[in-house]
PDB file of N, CA and C in Angstrom:
ATOM      1  N   MET A  19      32.059 321.949-132.466  1.00 44.00           N
ATOM      2  CA  MET A  19      31.927 321.607-131.146  1.00 44.00           C
ATOM      3  C   MET A  19      30.451 321.327-130.743  1.00 44.00           C
ATOM      4  N   GLY A  20      29.613 321.300-131.730  1.00 53.00           N
ATOM      5  CA  GLY A  20      28.263 320.897-131.465  1.00 53.00           C
ATOM      6  C   GLY A  20      27.448 321.933-130.736  1.00 53.00           C
ATOM      7  N   GLY A  21      27.919 323.130-130.527  1.00 63.00           N
ATOM      8  CA  GLY A  21      27.118 324.194-129.902  1.00 63.00           C
ATOM      9  C   GLY A  21      27.105 324.145-128.387  1.00 63.00           C
ATOM     10  N   LYS A  22      27.497 323.055-127.734  1.00 84.00           N
ATOM     11  CA  LYS A  22      27.435 323.017-126.309  1.00 84.00           C
ATOM     12  C   LYS A  22      28.788 322.594-125.791  1.00 84.00           C
ATOM     13  N   ILE A  23      29.255 323.310-124.812  1.00 92.00           N
ATOM     14  CA  ILE A  23      30.526 323.048-124.178  1.00 92.00           C
ATOM     15  C   ILE A  23      30.330 322.569-122.781  1.00 92.00           C
ATOM     16  N   SER A  24      30.836 321.372-122.439  1.00 95.00           N
ATOM     17  CA  SER A  24      30.749 320.851-121.098  1.00 95.00           C
ATOM     18  C   SER A  24      32.139 320.492-120.640  1.00 95.00           C
ATOM     19  N   LEU A  25      32.317 320.625-119.321  1.00 96.00           N
ATOM     20  CA  LEU A  25      33.560 320.184-118.707  1.00 96.00           C
ATOM     21  C   LEU A  25      33.310 318.859-118.030  1.00 96.00           C
ATOM     22  N   CYS A  26      34.091 317.875-118.415  1.00 97.00           N
ATOM     23  CA  CYS A  26      33.912 316.531-117.773  1.00 97.00           C
ATOM     24  C   CYS A  26      34.965 316.423-116.692  1.00 97.00           C
ATOM     25  N   VAL A  27      34.492 316.051-115.557  1.00 98.00           N
ATOM     26  CA  VAL A  27      35.414 315.923-114.377  1.00 98.00           C
ATOM     27  C   VAL A  27      35.034 314.646-113.601  1.00 98.00           C
ATOM     28  N   ASN A  28      35.898 314.315-112.644  1.00 98.00           N
ATOM     29  CA  ASN A  28      35.610 313.331-111.611  1.00 98.00           C
ATOM     30  C   ASN A  28      36.351 313.722-110.368  1.00 98.00           C
ATOM     31  N   THR A  29      36.266 312.937-109.371  1.00 97.00           N
ATOM     32  CA  THR A  29      36.875 313.307-108.063  1.00 97.00           C
ATOM     33  C   THR A  29      38.371 313.528-108.200  1.00 97.00           C
ATOM     34  N   GLU A  30      39.079 312.662-108.930  1.00 97.00           N
ATOM     35  CA  GLU A  30      40.549 312.792-109.124  1.00 97.00           C
ATOM     36  C   GLU A  30      40.877 314.137-109.770  1.00 97.00           C
ATOM     37  N   ILE A  31      40.142 314.520-110.777  1.00 98.00           N
ATOM     38  CA  ILE A  31      40.376 315.740-111.522  1.00 98.00           C
ATOM     39  C   ILE A  31      40.112 316.970-110.595  1.00 98.00           C
ATOM     40  N   LEU A  32      38.978 316.974-109.935  1.00 98.00           N
ATOM     41  CA  LEU A  32      38.655 318.048-109.024  1.00 98.00           C
ATOM     42  C   LEU A  32      39.722 318.187-107.907  1.00 98.00           C
ATOM     43  N   ASP A  33      40.185 317.040-107.413  1.00 98.00           N
ATOM     44  CA  ASP A  33      41.225 317.074-106.385  1.00 98.00           C
ATOM     45  C   ASP A  33      42.514 317.708-106.929  1.00 98.00           C
ATOM     46  N   GLU A  34      42.853 317.404-108.166  1.00 97.00           N
ATOM     47  CA  GLU A  34      44.081 318.025-108.713  1.00 97.00           C
ATOM     48  C   GLU A  34      43.906 319.521-108.973  1.00 97.00           C
ATOM     49  N   TYR A  35      42.714 319.928-109.435  1.00 98.00           N
ATOM     50  CA  TYR A  35      42.374 321.387-109.564  1.00 98.00           C
ATOM     51  C   TYR A  35      42.593 322.042-108.225  1.00 98.00           C
ATOM     52  N   GLU A  36      42.007 321.464-107.179  1.00 98.00           N
ATOM     53  CA  GLU A  36      42.095 322.116-105.838  1.00 98.00           C
ATOM     54  C   GLU A  36      43.545 322.127-105.339  1.00 98.00           C
ATOM     55  N   GLU A  37      44.315 321.116-105.574  1.00 98.00           N
ATOM     56  CA  GLU A  37      45.738 321.068-105.224  1.00 98.00           C
ATOM     57  C   GLU A  37      46.538 322.216-105.917  1.00 98.00           C
ATOM     58  N   ILE A  38      46.327 322.372-107.194  1.00 97.00           N
ATOM     59  CA  ILE A  38      47.041 323.370-107.969  1.00 97.00           C
ATOM     60  C   ILE A  38      46.582 324.788-107.541  1.00 97.00           C
ATOM     61  N   LEU A  39      45.304 324.965-107.387  1.00 98.00           N
ATOM     62  CA  LEU A  39      44.798 326.269-106.946  1.00 98.00           C
ATOM     63  C   LEU A  39      45.259 326.679-105.571  1.00 98.00           C
ATOM     64  N   THR A  40      45.369 325.653-104.673  1.00 98.00           N
ATOM     65  CA  THR A  40      45.865 325.970-103.312  1.00 98.00           C
ATOM     66  C   THR A  40      47.335 326.472-103.335  1.00 98.00           C
ATOM     67  N   LYS A  41      48.069 326.011-104.250  1.00 98.00           N
ATOM     68  CA  LYS A  41      49.466 326.546-104.425  1.00 98.00           C
ATOM     69  C   LYS A  41      49.507 327.956-104.870  1.00 98.00           C
ATOM     70  N   LYS A  42      48.469 328.388-105.532  1.00 97.00           N
ATOM     71  CA  LYS A  42      48.410 329.738-106.088  1.00 97.00           C
ATOM     72  C   LYS A  42      47.571 330.748-105.319  1.00 97.00           C
ATOM     73  N   THR A  43      46.688 330.205-104.476  1.00 97.00           N
ATOM     74  CA  THR A  43      45.892 331.042-103.613  1.00 97.00           C
ATOM     75  C   THR A  43      45.859 330.481-102.155  1.00 97.00           C
ATOM     76  N   THR A  44      44.670 330.426-101.612  1.00 97.00           N
ATOM     77  CA  THR A  44      44.548 329.809-100.247  1.00 97.00           C
ATOM     78  C   THR A  44      43.749 328.591-100.365  1.00 97.00           C
ATOM     79  N   CYS A  45      43.777 327.745 -99.315  1.00 98.00           N
ATOM     80  CA  CYS A  45      42.960 326.491 -99.316  1.00 98.00           C
ATOM     81  C   CYS A  45      41.486 326.832 -99.463  1.00 98.00           C
ATOM     82  N   GLU A  46      41.072 327.837 -98.785  1.00 98.00           N
ATOM     83  CA  GLU A  46      39.606 328.224 -98.765  1.00 98.00           C
ATOM     84  C   GLU A  46      39.193 328.635-100.154  1.00 98.00           C
ATOM     85  N   ILE A  47      39.975 329.528-100.774  1.00 98.00           N
ATOM     86  CA  ILE A  47      39.605 330.014-102.116  1.00 98.00           C
ATOM     87  C   ILE A  47      39.610 328.808-103.089  1.00 98.00           C
ATOM     88  N   ALA A  48      40.625 327.993-103.060  1.00 98.00           N
ATOM     89  CA  ALA A  48      40.751 326.805-103.952  1.00 98.00           C
ATOM     90  C   ALA A  48      39.517 325.922-103.780  1.00 98.00           C
ATOM     91  N   HIS A  49      39.114 325.662-102.566  1.00 98.00           N
ATOM     92  CA  HIS A  49      37.981 324.793-102.278  1.00 98.00           C
ATOM     93  C   HIS A  49      36.687 325.416-102.855  1.00 98.00           C
ATOM     94  N   HIS A  50      36.508 326.711-102.683  1.00 98.00           N
ATOM     95  CA  HIS A  50      35.320 327.384-103.244  1.00 98.00           C
ATOM     96  C   HIS A  50      35.293 327.363-104.766  1.00 98.00           C
ATOM     97  N   VAL A  51      36.459 327.599-105.386  1.00 98.00           N
ATOM     98  CA  VAL A  51      36.511 327.583-106.867  1.00 98.00           C
ATOM     99  C   VAL A  51      36.170 326.215-107.354  1.00 98.00           C
ATOM    100  N   VAL A  52      36.725 325.176-106.755  1.00 98.00           N
ATOM    101  CA  VAL A  52      36.454 323.806-107.229  1.00 98.00           C
ATOM    102  C   VAL A  52      34.967 323.428-106.975  1.00 98.00           C
ATOM    103  N   GLU A  53      34.465 323.858-105.862  1.00 98.00           N
ATOM    104  CA  GLU A  53      33.040 323.609-105.576  1.00 98.00           C
ATOM    105  C   GLU A  53      32.150 324.300-106.605  1.00 98.00           C
ATOM    106  N   ALA A  54      32.521 325.501-107.004  1.00 98.00           N
ATOM    107  CA  ALA A  54      31.753 326.236-108.058  1.00 98.00           C
ATOM    108  C   ALA A  54      31.826 325.495-109.391  1.00 98.00           C
ATOM    109  N   ILE A  55      33.021 325.015-109.712  1.00 98.00           N
ATOM    110  CA  ILE A  55      33.168 324.252-110.948  1.00 98.00           C
ATOM    111  C   ILE A  55      32.284 322.986-110.926  1.00 98.00           C
ATOM    112  N   ALA A  56      32.277 322.314-109.839  1.00 97.00           N
ATOM    113  CA  ALA A  56      31.480 321.055-109.725  1.00 97.00           C
ATOM    114  C   ALA A  56      30.020 321.349-109.820  1.00 97.00           C
ATOM    115  N   ARG A  57      29.565 322.501-109.453  1.00 97.00           N
ATOM    116  CA  ARG A  57      28.094 322.803-109.415  1.00 97.00           C
ATOM    117  C   ARG A  57      27.660 323.469-110.719  1.00 97.00           C
ATOM    118  N   LEU A  58      28.520 323.787-111.596  1.00 97.00           N
ATOM    119  CA  LEU A  58      28.063 324.429-112.887  1.00 97.00           C
ATOM    120  C   LEU A  58      27.168 323.455-113.622  1.00 97.00           C
ATOM    121  N   HIS A  59      26.161 324.037-114.248  1.00 96.00           N
ATOM    122  CA  HIS A  59      25.253 323.201-115.017  1.00 96.00           C
ATOM    123  C   HIS A  59      25.861 322.617-116.305  1.00 96.00           C
ATOM    124  N   THR A  60      27.065 323.154-116.643  1.00 96.00           N
ATOM    125  CA  THR A  60      27.803 322.638-117.818  1.00 96.00           C
ATOM    126  C   THR A  60      28.861 321.653-117.441  1.00 96.00           C
ATOM    127  N   THR A  61      28.972 321.321-116.125  1.00 98.00           N
ATOM    128  CA  THR A  61      29.955 320.391-115.687  1.00 98.00           C
ATOM    129  C   THR A  61      29.299 319.005-115.615  1.00 98.00           C
ATOM    130  N   ILE A  62      29.987 318.024-116.198  1.00 97.00           N
ATOM    131  CA  ILE A  62      29.503 316.641-116.143  1.00 97.00           C
ATOM    132  C   ILE A  62      30.438 315.833-115.296  1.00 97.00           C
ATOM    133  N   TYR A  63      29.885 315.143-114.279  1.00 97.00           N
ATOM    134  CA  TYR A  63      30.666 314.274-113.471  1.00 97.00           C
ATOM    135  C   TYR A  63      30.683 312.900-114.128  1.00 97.00           C
ATOM    136  N   GLN A  64      31.926 312.456-114.482  1.00 97.00           N
ATOM    137  CA  GLN A  64      32.107 311.219-115.229  1.00 97.00           C
ATOM    138  C   GLN A  64      32.914 310.243-114.410  1.00 97.00           C
ATOM    139  N   GLU A  65      32.307 309.137-114.041  1.00 97.00           N
ATOM    140  CA  GLU A  65      33.000 308.090-113.323  1.00 97.00           C
ATOM    141  C   GLU A  65      33.849 307.302-114.346  1.00 97.00           C
ATOM    142  N   VAL A  66      35.017 306.884-113.956  1.00 97.00           N
ATOM    143  CA  VAL A  66      35.945 306.178-114.824  1.00 97.00           C
ATOM    144  C   VAL A  66      36.111 304.719-114.300  1.00 97.00           C
ATOM    145  N   TYR A  67      35.955 303.757-115.179  1.00 96.00           N
ATOM    146  CA  TYR A  67      36.110 302.362-114.792  1.00 96.00           C
ATOM    147  C   TYR A  67      37.250 301.677-115.467  1.00 96.00           C
ATOM    148  N   ILE A  68      37.754 302.264-116.542  1.00 95.00           N
ATOM    149  CA  ILE A  68      38.869 301.636-117.260  1.00 95.00           C
ATOM    150  C   ILE A  68      40.018 302.664-117.297  1.00 95.00           C
ATOM    151  N   HIS A  69      41.179 302.191-116.980  1.00 95.00           N
ATOM    152  CA  HIS A  69      42.399 303.045-116.946  1.00 95.00           C
ATOM    153  C   HIS A  69      43.319 302.532-118.063  1.00 95.00           C
ATOM    154  N   PHE A  70      43.569 303.381-119.093  1.00 94.00           N
ATOM    155  CA  PHE A  70      44.315 302.988-120.257  1.00 94.00           C
ATOM    156  C   PHE A  70      45.824 303.163-120.122  1.00 94.00           C
ATOM    157  N   GLY A  71      46.252 304.106-119.319  1.00 94.00           N
ATOM    158  CA  GLY A  71      47.676 304.343-119.189  1.00 94.00           C
ATOM    159  C   GLY A  71      48.403 304.744-120.415  1.00 94.00           C
ATOM    160  N   LEU A  72      47.760 305.593-121.196  1.00 93.00           N
ATOM    161  CA  LEU A  72      48.349 305.992-122.472  1.00 93.00           C
ATOM    162  C   LEU A  72      49.505 306.975-122.356  1.00 93.00           C
ATOM    163  N   ILE A  73      49.501 307.767-121.336  1.00 95.00           N
ATOM    164  CA  ILE A  73      50.591 308.775-121.139  1.00 95.00           C
ATOM    165  C   ILE A  73      51.632 308.149-120.193  1.00 95.00           C
ATOM    166  N   LYS A  74      52.806 307.860-120.661  1.00 95.00           N
ATOM    167  CA  LYS A  74      53.859 307.304-119.832  1.00 95.00           C
ATOM    168  C   LYS A  74      54.737 308.350-119.177  1.00 95.00           C
ATOM    169  N   SER A  75      54.897 309.505-119.808  1.00 95.00           N
ATOM    170  CA  SER A  75      55.847 310.516-119.278  1.00 95.00           C
ATOM    171  C   SER A  75      55.343 311.203-118.057  1.00 95.00           C
ATOM    172  N   ASP A  76      54.061 311.272-117.842  1.00 96.00           N
ATOM    173  CA  ASP A  76      53.458 311.843-116.578  1.00 96.00           C
ATOM    174  C   ASP A  76      52.124 311.118-116.328  1.00 96.00           C
ATOM    175  N   VAL A  77      52.228 309.966-115.600  1.00 97.00           N
ATOM    176  CA  VAL A  77      51.042 309.113-115.407  1.00 97.00           C
ATOM    177  C   VAL A  77      49.893 309.769-114.773  1.00 97.00           C
ATOM    178  N   ASP A  78      50.111 310.834-114.003  1.00 96.00           N
ATOM    179  CA  ASP A  78      48.996 311.590-113.402  1.00 96.00           C
ATOM    180  C   ASP A  78      48.089 312.210-114.429  1.00 96.00           C
ATOM    181  N   ASP A  79      48.593 312.460-115.637  1.00 97.00           N
ATOM    182  CA  ASP A  79      47.760 313.026-116.676  1.00 97.00           C
ATOM    183  C   ASP A  79      46.724 312.029-117.259  1.00 97.00           C
ATOM    184  N   ASN A  80      46.907 310.776-117.023  1.00 97.00           N
ATOM    185  CA  ASN A  80      45.998 309.778-117.507  1.00 97.00           C
ATOM    186  C   ASN A  80      44.624 309.900-116.967  1.00 97.00           C
ATOM    187  N   LYS A  81      44.441 310.556-115.796  1.00 98.00           N
ATOM    188  CA  LYS A  81      43.082 310.759-115.260  1.00 98.00           C
ATOM    189  C   LYS A  81      42.252 311.570-116.232  1.00 98.00           C
ATOM    190  N   PHE A  82      42.859 312.506-116.948  1.00 97.00           N
ATOM    191  CA  PHE A  82      42.165 313.330-117.889  1.00 97.00           C
ATOM    192  C   PHE A  82      41.801 312.548-119.129  1.00 97.00           C
ATOM    193  N   VAL A  83      42.716 311.734-119.585  1.00 96.00           N
ATOM    194  CA  VAL A  83      42.446 310.891-120.794  1.00 96.00           C
ATOM    195  C   VAL A  83      41.334 309.909-120.486  1.00 96.00           C
ATOM    196  N   ASP A  84      41.434 309.235-119.368  1.00 97.00           N
ATOM    197  CA  ASP A  84      40.443 308.219-119.008  1.00 97.00           C
ATOM    198  C   ASP A  84      39.058 308.865-118.876  1.00 97.00           C
ATOM    199  N   CYS A  85      39.003 310.056-118.302  1.00 97.00           N
ATOM    200  CA  CYS A  85      37.699 310.730-118.196  1.00 97.00           C
ATOM    201  C   CYS A  85      37.143 311.130-119.511  1.00 97.00           C
ATOM    202  N   ALA A  86      38.032 311.577-120.445  1.00 96.00           N
ATOM    203  CA  ALA A  86      37.616 311.982-121.778  1.00 96.00           C
ATOM    204  C   ALA A  86      37.058 310.770-122.552  1.00 96.00           C
ATOM    205  N   VAL A  87      37.707 309.672-122.396  1.00 95.00           N
ATOM    206  CA  VAL A  87      37.223 308.419-123.090  1.00 95.00           C
ATOM    207  C   VAL A  87      35.899 308.025-122.503  1.00 95.00           C
ATOM    208  N   ALA A  88      35.772 307.974-121.173  1.00 96.00           N
ATOM    209  CA  ALA A  88      34.570 307.563-120.558  1.00 96.00           C
ATOM    210  C   ALA A  88      33.330 308.459-120.870  1.00 96.00           C
ATOM    211  N   ALA A  89      33.665 309.757-121.099  1.00 95.00           N
ATOM    212  CA  ALA A  89      32.629 310.768-121.368  1.00 95.00           C
ATOM    213  C   ALA A  89      32.358 310.893-122.839  1.00 95.00           C
ATOM    214  N   ASN A  90      33.097 310.152-123.686  1.00 93.00           N
ATOM    215  CA  ASN A  90      32.989 310.254-125.136  1.00 93.00           C
ATOM    216  C   ASN A  90      33.208 311.724-125.574  1.00 93.00           C
ATOM    217  N   ALA A  91      34.210 312.330-124.996  1.00 94.00           N
ATOM    218  CA  ALA A  91      34.480 313.747-125.276  1.00 94.00           C
ATOM    219  C   ALA A  91      34.991 313.964-126.709  1.00 94.00           C
ATOM    220  N   GLU A  92      34.777 315.141-127.233  1.00 92.00           N
ATOM    221  CA  GLU A  92      35.278 315.502-128.527  1.00 92.00           C
ATOM    222  C   GLU A  92      36.693 316.046-128.424  1.00 92.00           C
ATOM    223  N   TYR A  93      37.034 316.683-127.311  1.00 94.00           N
ATOM    224  CA  TYR A  93      38.296 317.384-127.211  1.00 94.00           C
ATOM    225  C   TYR A  93      38.920 317.129-125.749  1.00 94.00           C
ATOM    226  N   ILE A  94      40.247 317.205-125.731  1.00 96.00           N
ATOM    227  CA  ILE A  94      40.990 317.477-124.494  1.00 96.00           C
ATOM    228  C   ILE A  94      41.664 318.775-124.786  1.00 96.00           C
ATOM    229  N   VAL A  95      41.422 319.780-123.974  1.00 97.00           N
ATOM    230  CA  VAL A  95      42.019 321.093-124.155  1.00 97.00           C
ATOM    231  C   VAL A  95      43.141 321.237-123.145  1.00 97.00           C
ATOM    232  N   THR A  96      44.349 321.340-123.618  1.00 96.00           N
ATOM    233  CA  THR A  96      45.490 321.405-122.731  1.00 96.00           C
ATOM    234  C   THR A  96      46.714 321.986-123.441  1.00 96.00           C
ATOM    235  N   ASN A  97      47.588 322.642-122.692  1.00 96.00           N
ATOM    236  CA  ASN A  97      48.808 323.107-123.187  1.00 96.00           C
ATOM    237  C   ASN A  97      49.969 322.184-122.732  1.00 96.00           C
ATOM    238  N   ASP A  98      49.639 321.109-122.063  1.00 96.00           N
ATOM    239  CA  ASP A  98      50.603 320.182-121.550  1.00 96.00           C
ATOM    240  C   ASP A  98      51.135 319.299-122.628  1.00 96.00           C
ATOM    241  N   SER A  99      52.472 319.378-122.865  1.00 95.00           N
ATOM    242  CA  SER A  99      53.083 318.604-124.010  1.00 95.00           C
ATOM    243  C   SER A  99      52.992 317.109-123.796  1.00 95.00           C
ATOM    244  N   HIS A 100      52.719 316.592-122.615  1.00 95.00           N
ATOM    245  CA  HIS A 100      52.644 315.158-122.374  1.00 95.00           C
ATOM    246  C   HIS A 100      51.498 314.553-123.170  1.00 95.00           C
ATOM    247  N   PHE A 101      50.508 315.391-123.476  1.00 94.00           N
ATOM    248  CA  PHE A 101      49.335 314.846-124.224  1.00 94.00           C
ATOM    249  C   PHE A 101      49.562 314.695-125.745  1.00 94.00           C
ATOM    250  N   SER A 102      50.680 315.183-126.204  1.00 91.00           N
ATOM    251  CA  SER A 102      50.953 315.071-127.629  1.00 91.00           C
ATOM    252  C   SER A 102      51.037 313.631-128.117  1.00 91.00           C
ATOM    253  N   VAL A 103      51.385 312.730-127.202  1.00 92.00           N
ATOM    254  CA  VAL A 103      51.457 311.279-127.521  1.00 92.00           C
ATOM    255  C   VAL A 103      50.086 310.784-128.038  1.00 92.00           C
ATOM    256  N   LEU A 104      49.032 311.397-127.589  1.00 91.00           N
ATOM    257  CA  LEU A 104      47.664 310.986-127.923  1.00 91.00           C
ATOM    258  C   LEU A 104      47.382 311.208-129.405  1.00 91.00           C
ATOM    259  N   LYS A 105      48.078 312.141-130.011  1.00 83.00           N
ATOM    260  CA  LYS A 105      47.851 312.454-131.441  1.00 83.00           C
ATOM    261  C   LYS A 105      48.332 311.328-132.304  1.00 83.00           C
ATOM    262  N   GLU A 106      49.147 310.430-131.734  1.00 83.00           N
ATOM    263  CA  GLU A 106      49.707 309.290-132.548  1.00 83.00           C
ATOM    264  C   GLU A 106      48.789 308.035-132.376  1.00 83.00           C
ATOM    265  N   ILE A 107      47.788 308.135-131.573  1.00 82.00           N
ATOM    266  CA  ILE A 107      46.879 306.967-131.260  1.00 82.00           C
ATOM    267  C   ILE A 107      45.655 307.038-132.226  1.00 82.00           C
ATOM    268  N   ASP A 108      45.565 306.113-133.068  1.00 75.00           N
ATOM    269  CA  ASP A 108      44.431 306.128-134.061  1.00 75.00           C
ATOM    270  C   ASP A 108      43.085 305.895-133.447  1.00 75.00           C
ATOM    271  N   CYS A 109      43.020 305.158-132.374  1.00 69.00           N
ATOM    272  CA  CYS A 109      41.720 304.792-131.813  1.00 69.00           C
ATOM    273  C   CYS A 109      41.096 305.905-130.925  1.00 69.00           C
ATOM    274  N   ALA A 110      41.856 306.953-130.607  1.00 68.00           N
ATOM    275  CA  ALA A 110      41.319 308.063-129.805  1.00 68.00           C
ATOM    276  C   ALA A 110      40.199 308.730-130.595  1.00 68.00           C
ATOM    277  N   LYS A 111      39.056 308.911-129.970  1.00 81.00           N
ATOM    278  CA  LYS A 111      37.923 309.521-130.691  1.00 81.00           C
ATOM    279  C   LYS A 111      37.833 311.022-130.380  1.00 81.00           C
ATOM    280  N   PHE A 112      38.811 311.550-129.689  1.00 90.00           N
ATOM    281  CA  PHE A 112      38.815 312.973-129.344  1.00 90.00           C
ATOM    282  C   PHE A 112      40.108 313.596-129.922  1.00 90.00           C
ATOM    283  N   MET A 113      40.040 314.939-130.002  1.00 92.00           N
ATOM    284  CA  MET A 113      41.203 315.691-130.497  1.00 92.00           C
ATOM    285  C   MET A 113      41.882 316.323-129.318  1.00 92.00           C
ATOM    286  N   VAL A 114      43.190 316.446-129.294  1.00 94.00           N
ATOM    287  CA  VAL A 114      43.910 317.222-128.321  1.00 94.00           C
ATOM    288  C   VAL A 114      44.242 318.539-128.918  1.00 94.00           C
ATOM    289  N   ILE A 115      43.726 319.611-128.354  1.00 95.00           N
ATOM    290  CA  ILE A 115      43.956 320.968-128.793  1.00 95.00           C
ATOM    291  C   ILE A 115      44.447 321.845-127.698  1.00 95.00           C
ATOM    292  N   THR A 116      45.139 322.895-128.089  1.00 96.00           N
ATOM    293  CA  THR A 116      45.641 323.907-127.118  1.00 96.00           C
ATOM    294  C   THR A 116      44.511 324.821-126.673  1.00 96.00           C
ATOM    295  N   LEU A 117      44.798 325.509-125.614  1.00 96.00           N
ATOM    296  CA  LEU A 117      43.811 326.527-125.140  1.00 96.00           C
ATOM    297  C   LEU A 117      43.610 327.567-126.194  1.00 96.00           C
ATOM    298  N   ARG A 118      44.628 327.989-126.890  1.00 96.00           N
ATOM    299  CA  ARG A 118      44.570 329.000-127.929  1.00 96.00           C
ATOM    300  C   ARG A 118      43.657 328.520-129.089  1.00 96.00           C
ATOM    301  N   GLU A 119      43.858 327.246-129.486  1.00 95.00           N
ATOM    302  CA  GLU A 119      43.030 326.626-130.568  1.00 95.00           C
ATOM    303  C   GLU A 119      41.540 326.580-130.109  1.00 95.00           C
ATOM    304  N   PHE A 120      41.328 326.187-128.900  1.00 93.00           N
ATOM    305  CA  PHE A 120      39.977 326.102-128.368  1.00 93.00           C
ATOM    306  C   PHE A 120      39.315 327.454-128.366  1.00 93.00           C
ATOM    307  N   ALA A 121      40.052 328.476-127.897  1.00 93.00           N
ATOM    308  CA  ALA A 121      39.515 329.851-127.822  1.00 93.00           C
ATOM    309  C   ALA A 121      39.201 330.317-129.240  1.00 93.00           C
ATOM    310  N   SER A 122      40.020 329.982-130.212  1.00 92.00           N
ATOM    311  CA  SER A 122      39.764 330.363-131.601  1.00 92.00           C
ATOM    312  C   SER A 122      38.469 329.703-132.171  1.00 92.00           C
ATOM    313  N   GLN A 123      38.300 328.454-131.786  1.00 86.00           N
ATOM    314  CA  GLN A 123      37.100 327.740-132.238  1.00 86.00           C
ATOM    315  C   GLN A 123      35.831 328.327-131.613  1.00 86.00           C
ATOM    316  N   ILE A 124      35.962 328.715-130.359  1.00 83.00           N
ATOM    317  CA  ILE A 124      34.774 329.303-129.667  1.00 83.00           C
ATOM    318  C   ILE A 124      34.491 330.700-130.306  1.00 83.00           C
ATOM    319  N   ALA A 125      35.544 331.463-130.611  1.00 77.00           N
ATOM    320  CA  ALA A 125      35.314 332.753-131.257  1.00 77.00           C
ATOM    321  C   ALA A 125      34.612 332.631-132.588  1.00 77.00           C
ATOM    322  N   VAL A 126      35.007 331.620-133.392  1.00 72.00           N
ATOM    323  CA  VAL A 126      34.395 331.413-134.697  1.00 72.00           C
ATOM    324  C   VAL A 126      32.944 331.012-134.447  1.00 72.00           C
ATOM    325  N   GLY A 127      32.657 330.173-133.464  1.00 64.00           N
ATOM    326  CA  GLY A 127      31.322 329.751-133.174  1.00 64.00           C
ATOM    327  C   GLY A 127      30.432 330.858-132.728  1.00 64.00           C
ATOM    328  N   ILE A 128      30.945 331.885-132.123  1.00 51.00           N
ATOM    329  CA  ILE A 128      30.175 333.055-131.610  1.00 51.00           C
ATOM    330  C   ILE A 128      29.810 333.972-132.710  1.00 51.00           C
ATOM    331  N   GLU A 129      30.666 334.091-133.691  1.00 46.00           N
ATOM    332  CA  GLU A 129      30.350 335.040-134.843  1.00 46.00           C
ATOM    333  C   GLU A 129      29.209 334.745-135.660  1.00 46.00           C
TER     334      GLU A 129
END
């Protein structure tokens, strides 16, 4: 992982985070959490100019793929099965891993 972990986001992604958090908490809490995420020094705001449309089963997920490509990310960390289609694409320069796999790699890096 290169020793540095950054979260790549854009407005679409932050909006989705806020929408999901609002369903689980309140609008105010969701807004503050997303604001905190956006202000972290490890968060990278990545504008997206090309939309690849690689995920057909849930097109809303493509915002994460497009952001990862634009940011030249190493990983997409998700437990969403819609992303498994990306493992079949040879030109993807990132790996799709689960949260458990990500946590394991972080634990190994800390030791």
